[in-house]
Every structure is written in C-alpha cells, then in structure tokens.
XYZ file of C-alpha atoms in Angstrom:
361
model
C -32.454 4.949 -7.294
C -32.885 3.328 -3.846
C -31.070 4.362 -0.926
C -27.693 2.853 -0.599
C -27.659 -0.891 0.493
C -25.360 -1.411 3.385
C -23.643 -4.619 3.468
C -24.171 -7.365 6.339
C -22.399 -10.540 6.999
C -24.539 -12.971 8.720
C -21.362 -14.982 9.541
C -17.941 -13.648 9.923
C -15.827 -15.009 7.099
C -12.040 -14.859 7.409
C -9.131 -16.331 5.661
C -5.280 -16.382 5.627
C -2.343 -18.948 5.992
C 0.560 -18.375 8.317
C 3.627 -17.086 6.713
C 6.713 -19.420 6.208
C 9.745 -18.594 8.212
C 11.494 -17.583 4.912
C 10.092 -16.423 1.596
C 11.194 -17.854 -1.796
C 13.639 -15.233 -2.809
C 13.009 -13.343 -6.043
C 14.316 -13.485 -9.606
C 14.823 -10.445 -11.788
C 14.872 -11.080 -15.556
C 16.743 -8.895 -17.983
C 17.691 -9.013 -21.706
C 20.861 -7.060 -22.846
C 20.059 -4.361 -25.206
C 22.369 -3.063 -27.942
C 22.910 0.046 -25.592
C 24.466 -2.364 -22.904
C 26.426 -4.203 -25.534
C 30.125 -4.755 -24.504
C 29.421 -3.490 -20.918
C 30.824 -5.774 -18.129
C 28.296 -7.691 -15.807
C 29.365 -5.447 -12.846
C 28.904 -2.324 -14.928
C 25.172 -3.511 -16.011
C 23.735 -4.163 -12.574
C 25.729 -1.541 -10.604
C 24.484 1.278 -13.091
C 21.000 -0.093 -13.793
C 20.102 -1.180 -10.230
C 22.075 1.126 -8.127
C 18.955 1.561 -5.848
C 19.059 -2.063 -5.050
C 22.661 -2.208 -3.905
C 26.149 -0.392 -3.909
C 28.998 -1.374 -6.245
C 30.609 -3.621 -3.522
C 27.135 -5.332 -2.928
C 26.779 -6.147 -6.627
C 30.228 -7.678 -6.663
C 29.202 -9.631 -3.635
C 26.081 -11.135 -5.433
C 28.082 -11.830 -8.514
C 30.728 -13.732 -6.632
C 27.982 -15.550 -4.769
C 26.689 -17.057 -8.049
C 23.552 -15.350 -7.787
C 23.475 -14.220 -11.357
C 23.153 -16.380 -14.567
C 23.793 -15.479 -18.098
C 21.919 -17.458 -20.700
C 21.345 -20.143 -18.038
C 24.750 -20.495 -16.697
C 26.101 -18.964 -13.351
C 28.685 -16.341 -13.962
C 30.881 -15.392 -10.947
C 33.343 -13.053 -12.926
C 32.111 -9.660 -12.614
C 34.100 -8.599 -15.768
C 32.264 -10.722 -18.118
C 31.611 -8.944 -21.120
C 27.706 -8.931 -22.073
C 26.357 -9.669 -25.692
C 23.235 -8.269 -27.218
C 20.128 -10.426 -26.655
C 21.782 -12.237 -23.678
C 19.312 -13.299 -21.046
C 20.425 -12.355 -17.509
C 18.729 -13.559 -14.285
C 19.653 -12.210 -10.717
C 18.452 -14.397 -7.877
C 17.765 -12.543 -4.575
C 18.186 -15.274 -1.745
C 15.275 -15.848 0.543
C 15.045 -13.942 3.547
C 12.790 -13.539 6.669
C 10.334 -10.653 6.066
C 9.343 -8.603 9.061
C 6.454 -9.809 11.241
C 3.053 -9.100 9.646
C -0.647 -10.257 10.411
C -2.056 -12.886 8.043
C -5.783 -13.012 8.677
C -8.318 -10.977 6.436
C -12.005 -10.583 7.111
C -14.451 -10.557 4.329
C -16.582 -7.474 4.534
C -18.609 -7.787 0.991
C -18.352 -10.154 -1.975
C -20.043 -10.879 -5.138
C -19.119 -12.086 -8.716
C -17.398 -8.931 -9.422
C -15.479 -7.801 -6.116
C -14.463 -8.484 -2.852
C -13.997 -5.856 0.179
C -11.707 -6.896 2.856
C -10.844 -5.480 6.380
C -7.114 -5.191 6.226
C -5.310 -5.173 9.430
C -2.754 -2.607 10.227
C 0.732 -3.881 9.693
C 0.048 -5.865 6.458
C 1.238 -4.487 3.080
C -1.100 -4.692 0.120
C 1.278 -5.174 -2.736
C 4.919 -6.735 -2.816
C 7.577 -3.836 -2.366
C 10.849 -3.526 -0.500
C 11.102 -6.017 2.459
C 7.783 -7.279 1.868
C 7.652 -9.651 -1.190
C 5.387 -12.573 0.225
C 3.765 -11.023 3.482
C 1.097 -9.156 1.528
C -2.623 -8.969 1.111
C -1.870 -10.017 -2.662
C -0.272 -13.300 -1.618
C -3.167 -14.283 0.696
C -5.530 -13.687 -2.284
C -3.476 -15.839 -4.546
C -3.171 -18.712 -1.978
C -7.159 -18.379 -1.165
C -7.887 -18.423 -4.903
C -5.309 -21.454 -5.544
C -7.388 -23.566 -2.998
C -10.729 -22.856 -4.836
C -8.770 -23.244 -8.363
C -10.042 -19.893 -9.611
C -8.516 -16.401 -10.760
C -7.375 -14.384 -7.650
C -8.824 -10.965 -7.170
C -6.474 -7.961 -7.642
C -6.715 -4.664 -5.254
C -7.732 -1.697 -7.156
C -6.237 0.662 -4.578
C -3.737 0.879 -2.008
C -3.786 1.322 1.889
C -0.675 2.140 3.785
C 0.845 -0.787 5.604
C 0.032 0.933 8.993
C -3.671 1.773 7.834
C -6.302 -0.694 8.565
C -9.852 -0.953 6.981
C -11.679 -1.297 3.820
C -9.547 -2.787 0.718
C -11.582 -3.099 -2.408
C -10.525 -5.968 -4.977
C -11.602 -6.691 -8.308
C -12.602 -10.293 -9.341
C -12.848 -9.560 -13.224
C -11.364 -7.575 -15.783
C -14.353 -5.385 -16.209
C -14.627 -4.532 -12.573
C -10.895 -3.784 -12.353
C -10.978 -1.517 -15.058
C -14.017 0.405 -13.771
C -13.222 0.509 -10.010
C -9.608 1.781 -10.984
C -11.156 4.657 -12.857
C -13.432 5.464 -10.220
C -10.426 5.796 -7.754
C -8.222 7.713 -10.293
C -11.172 10.144 -11.333
C -12.522 11.181 -7.720
C -14.905 13.706 -9.296
C -16.972 11.488 -11.552
C -20.717 11.796 -11.070
C -22.801 9.266 -9.557
C -25.771 8.133 -12.168
C -29.237 8.257 -10.662
C -30.987 10.339 -8.370
C -28.845 12.914 -6.602
C -31.131 13.101 -3.619
C -30.614 9.284 -2.600
C -26.907 9.749 -2.982
C -26.186 12.277 -0.496
C -24.091 10.189 1.577
C -21.783 9.723 -1.198
C -21.594 13.715 -1.390
C -23.780 13.710 -4.742
C -20.625 13.861 -6.802
C -18.402 10.664 -6.680
C -18.596 7.232 -7.898
C -16.667 6.084 -4.967
C -16.228 7.863 -1.606
C -13.801 6.579 1.133
C -14.247 7.778 4.899
C -11.438 7.212 7.303
C -11.299 7.276 10.955
C -8.026 8.810 12.588
C -6.528 9.833 15.919
C -4.640 12.978 15.403
C -2.111 14.756 18.120
C -7.230 21.571 3.965
C -6.310 22.117 0.930
C -2.627 21.760 0.174
C -0.986 20.393 -2.983
C 1.102 17.034 -2.675
C 4.170 16.321 -4.490
C 7.337 14.090 -4.562
C 10.808 14.360 -3.254
C 13.800 12.103 -3.363
C 14.419 10.459 -0.018
C 16.812 7.840 1.251
C 15.476 4.406 1.238
C 12.464 5.203 -0.884
C 13.672 4.575 -4.461
C 10.474 5.927 -6.205
C 10.615 9.145 -3.932
C 8.555 10.269 -0.925
C 5.231 12.270 -1.067
C 5.172 15.507 1.047
C 3.326 18.682 1.042
C 4.750 20.639 -2.025
C 3.326 24.016 -3.670
C 4.531 22.260 -6.983
C 2.683 19.134 -6.322
C -0.684 17.962 -7.649
C -3.738 19.503 -6.145
C -5.470 17.811 -3.137
C -8.351 18.225 -0.922
C -9.180 16.703 2.262
C -12.151 17.332 4.338
C -11.855 16.729 7.989
C -14.728 16.607 10.605
C -13.935 16.685 14.490
C -15.768 13.839 16.159
C -14.442 14.276 19.607
C -11.693 16.045 21.467
C -9.910 14.480 24.316
C -8.370 17.337 26.333
C -6.607 15.296 28.989
C -5.024 12.886 26.452
C -4.332 15.980 24.027
C -5.640 14.131 21.076
C -8.523 14.434 18.706
C -10.886 11.844 16.889
C -11.524 12.729 13.369
C -13.192 11.698 10.393
C -11.535 12.387 6.925
C -12.500 12.036 3.187
C -9.699 12.058 0.772
C -7.822 10.194 -1.995
C -4.060 10.610 -2.811
C -1.322 8.494 -1.510
C -0.588 9.412 2.177
C -2.921 12.495 1.806
C -4.452 12.201 5.149
C -0.978 11.813 6.958
C 0.366 14.788 5.040
C -2.471 17.085 5.275
C -3.054 16.685 9.199
C 0.646 17.037 9.418
C 0.418 20.181 7.486
C -1.883 21.927 9.663
C -0.168 21.130 12.757
C -2.216 17.892 13.720
C -0.273 14.813 12.723
C -1.523 11.305 13.023
C -0.805 10.127 16.673
C 2.237 7.909 16.653
C 3.086 8.729 12.956
C 6.791 8.213 12.732
C 7.320 9.890 9.444
C 5.377 13.170 8.904
C 5.574 16.071 11.271
C 4.450 19.744 11.100
C 4.273 21.150 7.644
C 3.794 17.892 6.095
C 7.316 17.083 5.734
C 9.291 14.144 6.808
C 10.841 13.903 10.219
C 14.415 13.296 8.998
C 15.106 14.768 5.591
C 18.528 14.889 4.110
C 18.023 14.278 0.315
C 22.055 14.407 -0.023
C 22.514 11.478 2.446
C 23.203 8.241 1.088
C 23.997 5.102 3.301
C 26.504 2.936 1.479
C 26.524 0.129 3.763
C 25.056 -3.173 2.721
C 23.519 -6.309 4.260
C 24.390 -9.875 3.952
C 22.701 -10.388 0.651
C 24.713 -7.202 -0.681
C 21.598 -4.995 -0.779
C 21.482 -1.710 1.295
C 20.589 -2.033 4.869
C 17.290 -0.997 5.968
C 17.001 2.905 6.368
C 17.601 4.331 9.814
C 15.096 7.057 9.011
C 11.598 6.572 8.967
C 9.831 5.433 5.655
C 6.255 5.311 4.381
C 5.464 1.701 5.538
C 6.515 2.227 8.941
C 3.527 1.649 11.367
C 2.560 3.255 14.839
C -0.153 5.874 13.704
C -3.935 5.086 14.132
C -5.771 5.173 10.746
C -8.685 3.244 9.498
C -10.420 3.073 6.414
C -13.992 2.838 8.093
C -16.451 3.381 5.270
C -16.682 3.147 1.459
C -19.457 3.941 -0.625
C -19.681 3.365 -4.365
C -21.622 2.692 -7.400
C -21.519 -1.086 -8.312
C -19.193 -1.619 -11.396
C -21.747 -3.558 -13.372
C -25.197 -2.983 -11.769
C -24.762 0.727 -10.668
C -26.360 -0.130 -7.464
C -25.064 2.185 -4.593
C -23.294 0.269 -2.086
C -21.991 1.124 1.328
C -19.455 -1.012 3.238
C -18.428 -0.661 6.713
C -15.434 -1.787 8.458
C -15.776 -2.281 12.166
C -13.656 0.304 14.035
C -10.737 -0.484 16.450
C -11.810 0.363 20.024
C -9.202 3.344 20.013
C -10.979 5.007 17.307
C -14.351 5.136 18.670
C -16.291 7.825 20.221
C -17.492 7.381 23.769
C -21.026 7.047 22.608
C -20.010 4.312 19.947
C -18.042 2.464 22.718
C -21.156 2.487 24.991
C -23.376 1.304 22.273
C -21.245 -1.507 21.493
C -20.801 -2.695 25.172
C -24.598 -2.584 25.438
C -25.155 -4.764 22.266
C-alpha cells in the first residue's frame, strides 16, 4: 500500500446559513400503551418526562394548550387517557444560545465529507441546541442540492474544534461507525507504510490541546445532564490516552500537548485526572471529576416554557477550553486507501516554530 495521501483543498470551500432568531420549536409524539391506560394527562407527562419539567411545569404546558390528544388540544390535566390514543406535545419556539454557522470542507468524495467544525457549534441536536447544530447545516446544504444529507459518524464536544467526519452513504456510515466503535481494528495492507496510523487502527484521531494515562471512565448522575456525566471511575470502561508534550510555557504556566484518544470527553477527563486539566475547562478539575458535584441536588425552578431552568453548574457542552481535532487518518470505507486529513491549527495551539513557519509562508 502506498503512503497515506494527505488531502489538500486547492480552494477553501465553506458553507453555512445564518441562524434564524427563533427555532421552530419541537413536537414530541407518544402513543398510549396499556400500562398507561386510565392515567391522567398530567400523570403521564410528569412521570414519563420528569427530566424535561417538574410537575408544575407540565401543568403550565397543558394549560397553555401545548398538548394534543388524538388531534385535539386538551387543557384539562385530569383528562383520562385511553389505549392507542396519540399524544403530541409541542415545545414552543425559543432563541437558542449564540453559535457559529460556517463550516469549512477539508475533504469530500462520493462516500464521505470531512468538516472543520468551529468551537461553539454542537454536532447533533440536544438540550438548548435543537437547530443550531452541524446536522442542521448539513440538511440545509443538501436541500439546496436536492440530495440526501451527510450524517456525522462521531461527535466532537461543542467547545472542541477540528475534524468532524460525516458519511454520505449507508455503507460508509456503517463502516466508519464501526471504525470509531472498534479503536483496535487493524489496518489492511503493509504495516510499514501505515506507521503514522500506529499500525493497529482503521482510524486514528490526533488532538492538540492547551493544558494548565490510563484510567477507566464511567458515568454518574449529574444535575442538568439527563443521561449522566462521564467522569474518571474505577468501575467504568477501560480507556487509554497517549499524550505527547510539544511545548512548555513556563511564564504562562501552560503546556501544549498532542493526544490520541477516543471515548466521550476522554481527553478532558484524563488530563484533569493527572492534574493537568484543559486550560479554561469549566467542568472537569483535578481527579477527573466535575467542579461542582452534588448528585442529590435537584433545582425545581422552571423556565417560561415550563421546562427546567438552565443548570447553574457547568455542563459538558460549556465552552472555554482549547481542544482541536487536528489530524485524522483512516482506511477509506470503500477503497481502503489510507487517507490523512488535517484541520488548520488555531493560533493559540501552534508551537512557536509552527507559528514562525506560517508567518513566513
């Protein structure tokens, strides 16, 4: 096999539409099952979706006329539900927090597209961000071309910038997702020509970070994070990060590092665990634990739409740290060609030599 082919854009390609002031709101559909038969409307929603709003919040939503039963708006919370009834809760439109909208294309062929995601842009819908996401911009771009939209096959944290890989076909999606799920699958072909990919992986991600191991990562319940928060945990799944120091800034009391890793928030957790959290990380501190952690605390206050207020404690999507998915090397999902993709480094994550070279060029 030949050496990895590094992609180069002859001309920078960018796309992205400005976000509207308000999103379209959301509709959530349910069908009443036999186990919920004879329950009242308020019992159904306050028990099934208690992570969305407290009891008083659901009462407000019902009385506002935001719920339909079999196509009819119902405002009586004591309405008895019947098996098979179709329920629709409409979440009112809201202004999502500010987020960038422009995406740079780093690589594209008939099977996949690699984007340079800016810090501050969420990949998939979740929480307060239901429209201002990479996925929405991909959908809008594809609709202009009247073709199916690409789908991200992995995630980057909202505050993380750099390479995001998206599949354009079902086959590419299946294979790329498998690459990310199985970080130890072997690259086919001559091992010697694949040394840059560590000789062992179908896909390798290299990050650049500014920081102020081998440790399992697990999940704990955390206020404001419905599915739980990843933390350093002896009972978690094994996770290995390889960290190389590139440059130390003694005056600024920070270090520039390069990291290989894979699991959600792994870099942030592992560096915090060894006492070197990402510079500006609002969530993880020494030991790989969240800065403010009280699993028993529940804030019962709710916002204008009846849902819980935004958590006062830091959550995983908060930005402020410097982490960039700088390089990605993979075996192409259909041709098996080894491809290397590079996302340009933000100036703050460049070594002094790299900065000098860029200024000369």
